[in-house]
Each structure stands twice: as C-alpha cells, then as structure tokens.
C-alpha atoms as one frame of an Amber mdcrd trajectory, in Angstrom:
protein
  -7.696 -14.765   1.029  -8.975 -18.159   2.099  -8.600 -17.049   5.697 -11.168
 -14.279   5.109 -13.312 -16.183   2.566 -12.555 -13.923  -0.406 -12.321 -15.095
  -4.006 -11.742 -11.737  -5.722  -9.902  -8.514  -4.892 -11.146  -4.936  -4.928
  -7.891  -3.335  -6.121  -4.694  -4.381  -7.873  -2.119  -1.638  -7.305   1.062
  -2.024  -9.386   3.743   0.356  -8.121   6.479  -0.196 -10.713   7.327  -2.025
 -13.959  10.336  -3.747 -12.375   9.952  -7.526 -12.519  10.061  -7.815  -8.727
   6.939  -5.627  -8.660   5.060  -7.012 -11.668   5.807 -10.307 -13.421   3.761
 -11.097 -16.530   2.973 -14.719 -15.619   1.833 -13.754 -12.118  -0.167 -10.785
 -13.401  -1.960 -13.004 -15.908  -2.975 -15.404 -13.118  -4.195 -12.561 -10.907
  -6.307 -11.030 -13.664  -7.792 -14.402 -14.681  -8.497 -15.681 -11.183  -8.779
 -12.790  -8.726 -10.527 -10.380 -11.121  -9.725  -7.027  -9.479 -12.575  -4.526
  -9.614 -10.049  -1.719 -10.021  -6.523  -1.713 -11.403  -3.863   0.998 -11.108
  -0.625   0.774 -13.064   2.459   2.934 -13.717   2.271   5.565 -16.404   5.957
   5.675 -17.284   7.260   3.846 -20.339   7.401   0.044 -20.233  10.873  -0.673
 -21.635  11.545  -4.422 -21.319   9.870  -7.621 -22.512   8.261  -8.382 -19.166
   6.768  -4.916 -18.653   5.538  -4.776 -22.259   3.776  -8.113 -21.741   2.274
  -6.796 -18.500   0.963  -3.717 -20.293  -0.588  -5.925 -22.978  -2.339  -8.035
 -20.341  -3.715  -4.880 -18.715  -5.006  -3.584 -22.057  -6.726  -6.914 -22.719
  -8.267  -6.837 -19.257  -9.473  -3.295 -19.818 -11.233  -4.362 -23.018 -13.266
  -7.082 -21.345 -16.972  -6.281 -21.349 -17.477  -6.465 -17.609 -14.654  -4.008
 -16.863 -15.449  -0.300 -16.705 -12.804   1.798 -18.457 -12.703   4.126 -15.430
 -11.672   1.166 -13.276  -8.343   0.723 -15.079  -6.187   3.739 -14.262  -2.818
   4.647 -15.765  -1.110   6.756 -13.093   0.752   9.524 -14.905   1.886  12.963
 -13.661  -1.033  14.443 -15.601  -3.443  12.151 -13.779  -1.915  12.901 -10.354
  -1.922  16.665 -10.936  -5.569  16.558 -12.055  -6.724  15.156  -8.701  -8.288
  17.315  -6.020  -6.252  18.105  -2.930  -6.761  15.754  -0.008  -8.131  16.752
   3.368  -7.376  15.484   6.838  -8.910  12.367   8.376 -10.931  11.445   5.325
 -11.592   8.090   3.638 -10.371   9.279   0.246  -7.085   7.771  -0.954  -4.248
  10.059  -2.029  -1.611   9.624  -4.729   1.453  11.720  -3.887   3.680  10.734
  -6.801   4.594  10.729  -9.694   4.137  14.496  -9.800   6.689  14.449 -12.625
   8.904  11.890 -14.348  12.651  11.565 -13.774  15.406   9.737 -15.617  15.609
   7.200 -12.785  12.849   4.635 -13.267  12.578   3.828  -9.556  11.595   7.424
  -8.821   8.688   7.141 -11.270   7.127   4.548  -8.995   3.675   5.259  -7.536
   3.456   6.566  -3.971  -0.043   6.104  -2.613  -1.719   6.706   0.733  -4.559
   4.219   1.305  -7.216   5.676   3.633 -10.429   3.912   2.578 -10.282   1.407
   5.446 -10.213   1.721   9.205  -6.400   1.946   9.280  -4.163   3.914   6.900
  -1.304   2.527   4.782   1.412   4.506   2.999   2.911   2.557   0.094   6.238
   3.975  -1.083   6.903   1.697  -4.047  10.508   1.803  -5.246  11.227   5.505
  -4.773  14.653   6.605  -3.579  14.822  10.378  -4.145  15.288  12.914  -1.341
  13.057  15.251  -3.362  10.158  12.824  -2.936  10.903  12.647   0.792  10.555
  16.437   0.914   7.228  16.219  -0.929   5.950  13.830   1.724   7.354  15.787
   4.682   5.575  18.911   3.457   2.205  17.195   3.802   0.528  17.113   7.199
  -1.619  14.200   5.986   1.166  11.665   6.406   0.855  12.089  10.159  -2.282
   9.912   9.803  -0.253   6.866   8.655  -0.564   3.690  10.728   1.359   1.280
   8.469   4.216   2.073   6.101   5.360  -0.212   3.269   9.082   0.468   3.044
  10.449   2.019  -0.151  12.706  -0.058  -2.381  12.000  -3.223  -0.317  13.813
  -1.784   2.670  16.992  -1.143   0.703  18.964   2.103   0.586  16.646   5.029
  -0.121  16.964   8.728   0.604  13.199   8.734   1.176  13.450   6.663   4.340
  14.977   9.251   6.669  14.796   9.706  10.416  13.032  13.059   9.925  10.311
  11.556   7.756   9.699   8.604  10.069   9.552  10.898  13.096   6.844  12.923
  11.370   4.861   9.876  10.268   5.254   7.900  13.513   3.860   4.671  12.029
   3.091   1.766  14.340   4.225  -0.813  11.802   6.683  -0.992   8.888   6.384
  -3.794   6.313   9.252  -4.922   4.099   8.135  -6.755   0.964  10.878  -9.219
   0.061  11.127 -12.935  -0.625  13.340 -15.546   1.013  15.898 -15.618  -1.789
  16.318 -11.848  -2.234  20.002 -11.359  -2.986  20.243  -7.948  -1.354  19.358
  -9.021   2.170  16.451  -6.604   2.503  15.756  -4.852   4.718  19.272  -3.549
   5.234  20.788  -3.422   8.687  20.787   0.391   8.587  17.024   0.356   8.025
  16.540  -2.187  10.804  18.592  -0.049  13.174  16.647   3.097  12.289  13.256
   1.452  12.822  14.429  -0.069  16.090  15.729   3.286  17.325  12.341   4.901
  16.608  10.455   1.985  18.170   8.674   1.103  14.899   7.753  -2.578  14.681
   9.188  -4.242  11.563   7.562  -7.122   9.691   8.933  -8.755   6.561   7.370
 -11.065   3.979  10.674 -12.914   3.582   9.325 -16.178   5.041   5.657 -15.476
   5.756   2.641 -13.443   4.732   1.799 -10.407   6.847  -1.940  -9.885   7.245
  -3.403  -6.722   8.773  -7.139  -6.771   9.417  -9.656  -4.172  10.525 -11.690
  -5.912  13.183 -14.861  -3.865  12.797 -14.753  -3.152  16.499 -16.688  -0.211
  17.911 -13.423   0.774  19.580 -11.605   0.971  16.237  -8.894  -1.683  16.243
  -6.746  -3.423  13.661  -4.877  -6.679  14.115  -1.643  -7.997  12.669  -1.218
 -11.685  11.863   1.940 -13.577  10.963   0.805 -16.263   8.514   3.511 -18.846
   7.900   3.380 -20.054   4.297   5.573 -23.053   5.057   3.230 -24.539   7.668
   0.378 -25.779   5.507  -1.051 -22.242   5.463  -2.162 -22.589   9.074  -3.254
 -19.391  10.728  -0.799 -18.045  13.271  -1.591 -16.159  16.456  -2.278 -12.441
  16.461   0.915 -10.494  17.108  -0.452  -6.976  17.488  -3.800  -5.459  18.414
  -3.630  -1.736  17.699  -5.798   1.366  17.481  -5.644   3.436  14.284  -4.996
   7.165  14.395  -8.149   7.745  12.397 -10.342   6.482  15.199  -8.839   8.940
  17.664  -9.800  11.804  15.342 -13.096  10.198  14.321 -15.372  13.179  14.815
 -13.092  15.860  13.397 -13.967  15.385   9.722 -17.358  15.432   8.033 -16.381
  12.416   5.932 -15.920  10.401   9.107 -19.156  11.713  10.568 -21.135  10.498
   7.565 -19.452   7.106   7.810 -20.188   6.786  11.501 -23.835   7.711  11.033
 -24.194   4.858   8.548 -22.166   2.510  10.790 -19.975   1.767   7.782 -16.845
   2.529   9.745 -17.483  -0.386  12.074 -17.762  -3.026   9.380 -14.756  -5.326
   8.957 -12.379  -4.175   6.219  -9.566  -6.328   4.887
C-alpha cells in the first residue's frame, strides 16, 4: 500500500471463516487501520472461537456511524440468488457461490469474479467440490478471467481441473500461502498442471504479489514481485500483460460508457 500511496482499502473480501482466511487479531487491525469502505463476509455459521470473534468485530464495525449498512454484506445463498445475472465484458462483479450450503465448510466459501478494474480476477476461496467446478464451466463469463486465485491455497481440489483451466485460459495463477505452510502449497500436481497449460504461477510464500493496472491507453496490467524480506524494496516488473477486457472493449455498452468518460484509462490498483 505504501508503494501506491494508499492508507485505506476499498474492499475487504473474506472468503471463509477458517483461521488461515480470517484471524480475529488481524481482522481487528485491518478494520481499525485500513477502514475498508465495503466489507463482504461468509454467510455460513461461524462455529469456532476465532470465527465468532471475527463476526463480532464485523458487527461492531457495521454499527459505526460512518459505515453504511449496505456496505457490510453477509454473502448467503439467498443474497447470491437475489442478484441479477451478469453480462459479458462488463465492470460489474459477479458472485458465483454459495448458491447453496453444503455440509463441507470449505464448499461454503465465497467464489467471486472481480471485474471492476482493468483486469479481471477470479477468487476461488477454499472450494473443493466438482459440482462448483461444473457451475463455473457452465458460465461463458469465466472466459474473461485474466488472473485466478487458486482454490484451497493450491491444494487438492476437484474445482481445479484441466477442463476448467482450459476454458478460463488465465495468464496468471496466484497461490496464497505463507512460508511455514505445513502442506507445501501449491502441490506438485497443481504446479505440473499449470506448467502444462503454460499458466504462470506466483505464490505469496516468500513475497507479496502485486498486480497493477497501469492506466495505459493500450490497456495493460503489470505484475510485481515485492520481496518482504528485503526492507520492502520494490522489485522489478516481471510481467507486462494485456487484459482480455481491453480486446473486447467496444463490445459492451458498459465499456462504451466507461471509455467515453475516460474512466477505463485511470490507474486501478
């Protein structure tokens, strides 16, 4: 955030109640210091001390005077099913799941497609079910994905199949894991699959991965590898890529309105 001179964040998106997705002490710091303008959190039952504390912190944040109640969203199946259907090459974000709850907590994780910026990111949370993979494969919208955040930290998941990745054709896959993760994420099978499909893999195991819209008229986004163990010094740009959205820029009225206002060419982080 210091690199881009930001003190607050526009959205805090919590995919799951598992402690490796939301820790109460870290959440409290984020809410106190980064003050997200919007917060999305899981709708399924919080069933351990950490998740119950997290839910309490969110409720307290929601009750603060400067926070609009509509800006704190509990993502339930009812909420997801109440949303309007998405359309191609738009700037409106899409929540694919949870369409319904299952007995397996991981599969109640939020699956969201972020499209409000110049490049598109599909976040797959902790989901593992083949049924959710089918839900995604049945949508033509996922073909717009530029960056995929691997499900279940790059561990075993029936969502991450060759068929799905061939349909998405992302340029970049990001594995969110820390240096001491005991499961060795991402697994070698996942690494082999991504390599076979020529999808570049980045992991947060020893560094932060930063992807930035450049605001270029030509529609580019850049990937940085920011080493956290080198005094937070900025590293060189690794990738300089063109988003799929730019290629289809004029095909959707939403994009046309954006381009008329020049909003699409402003830097988005």
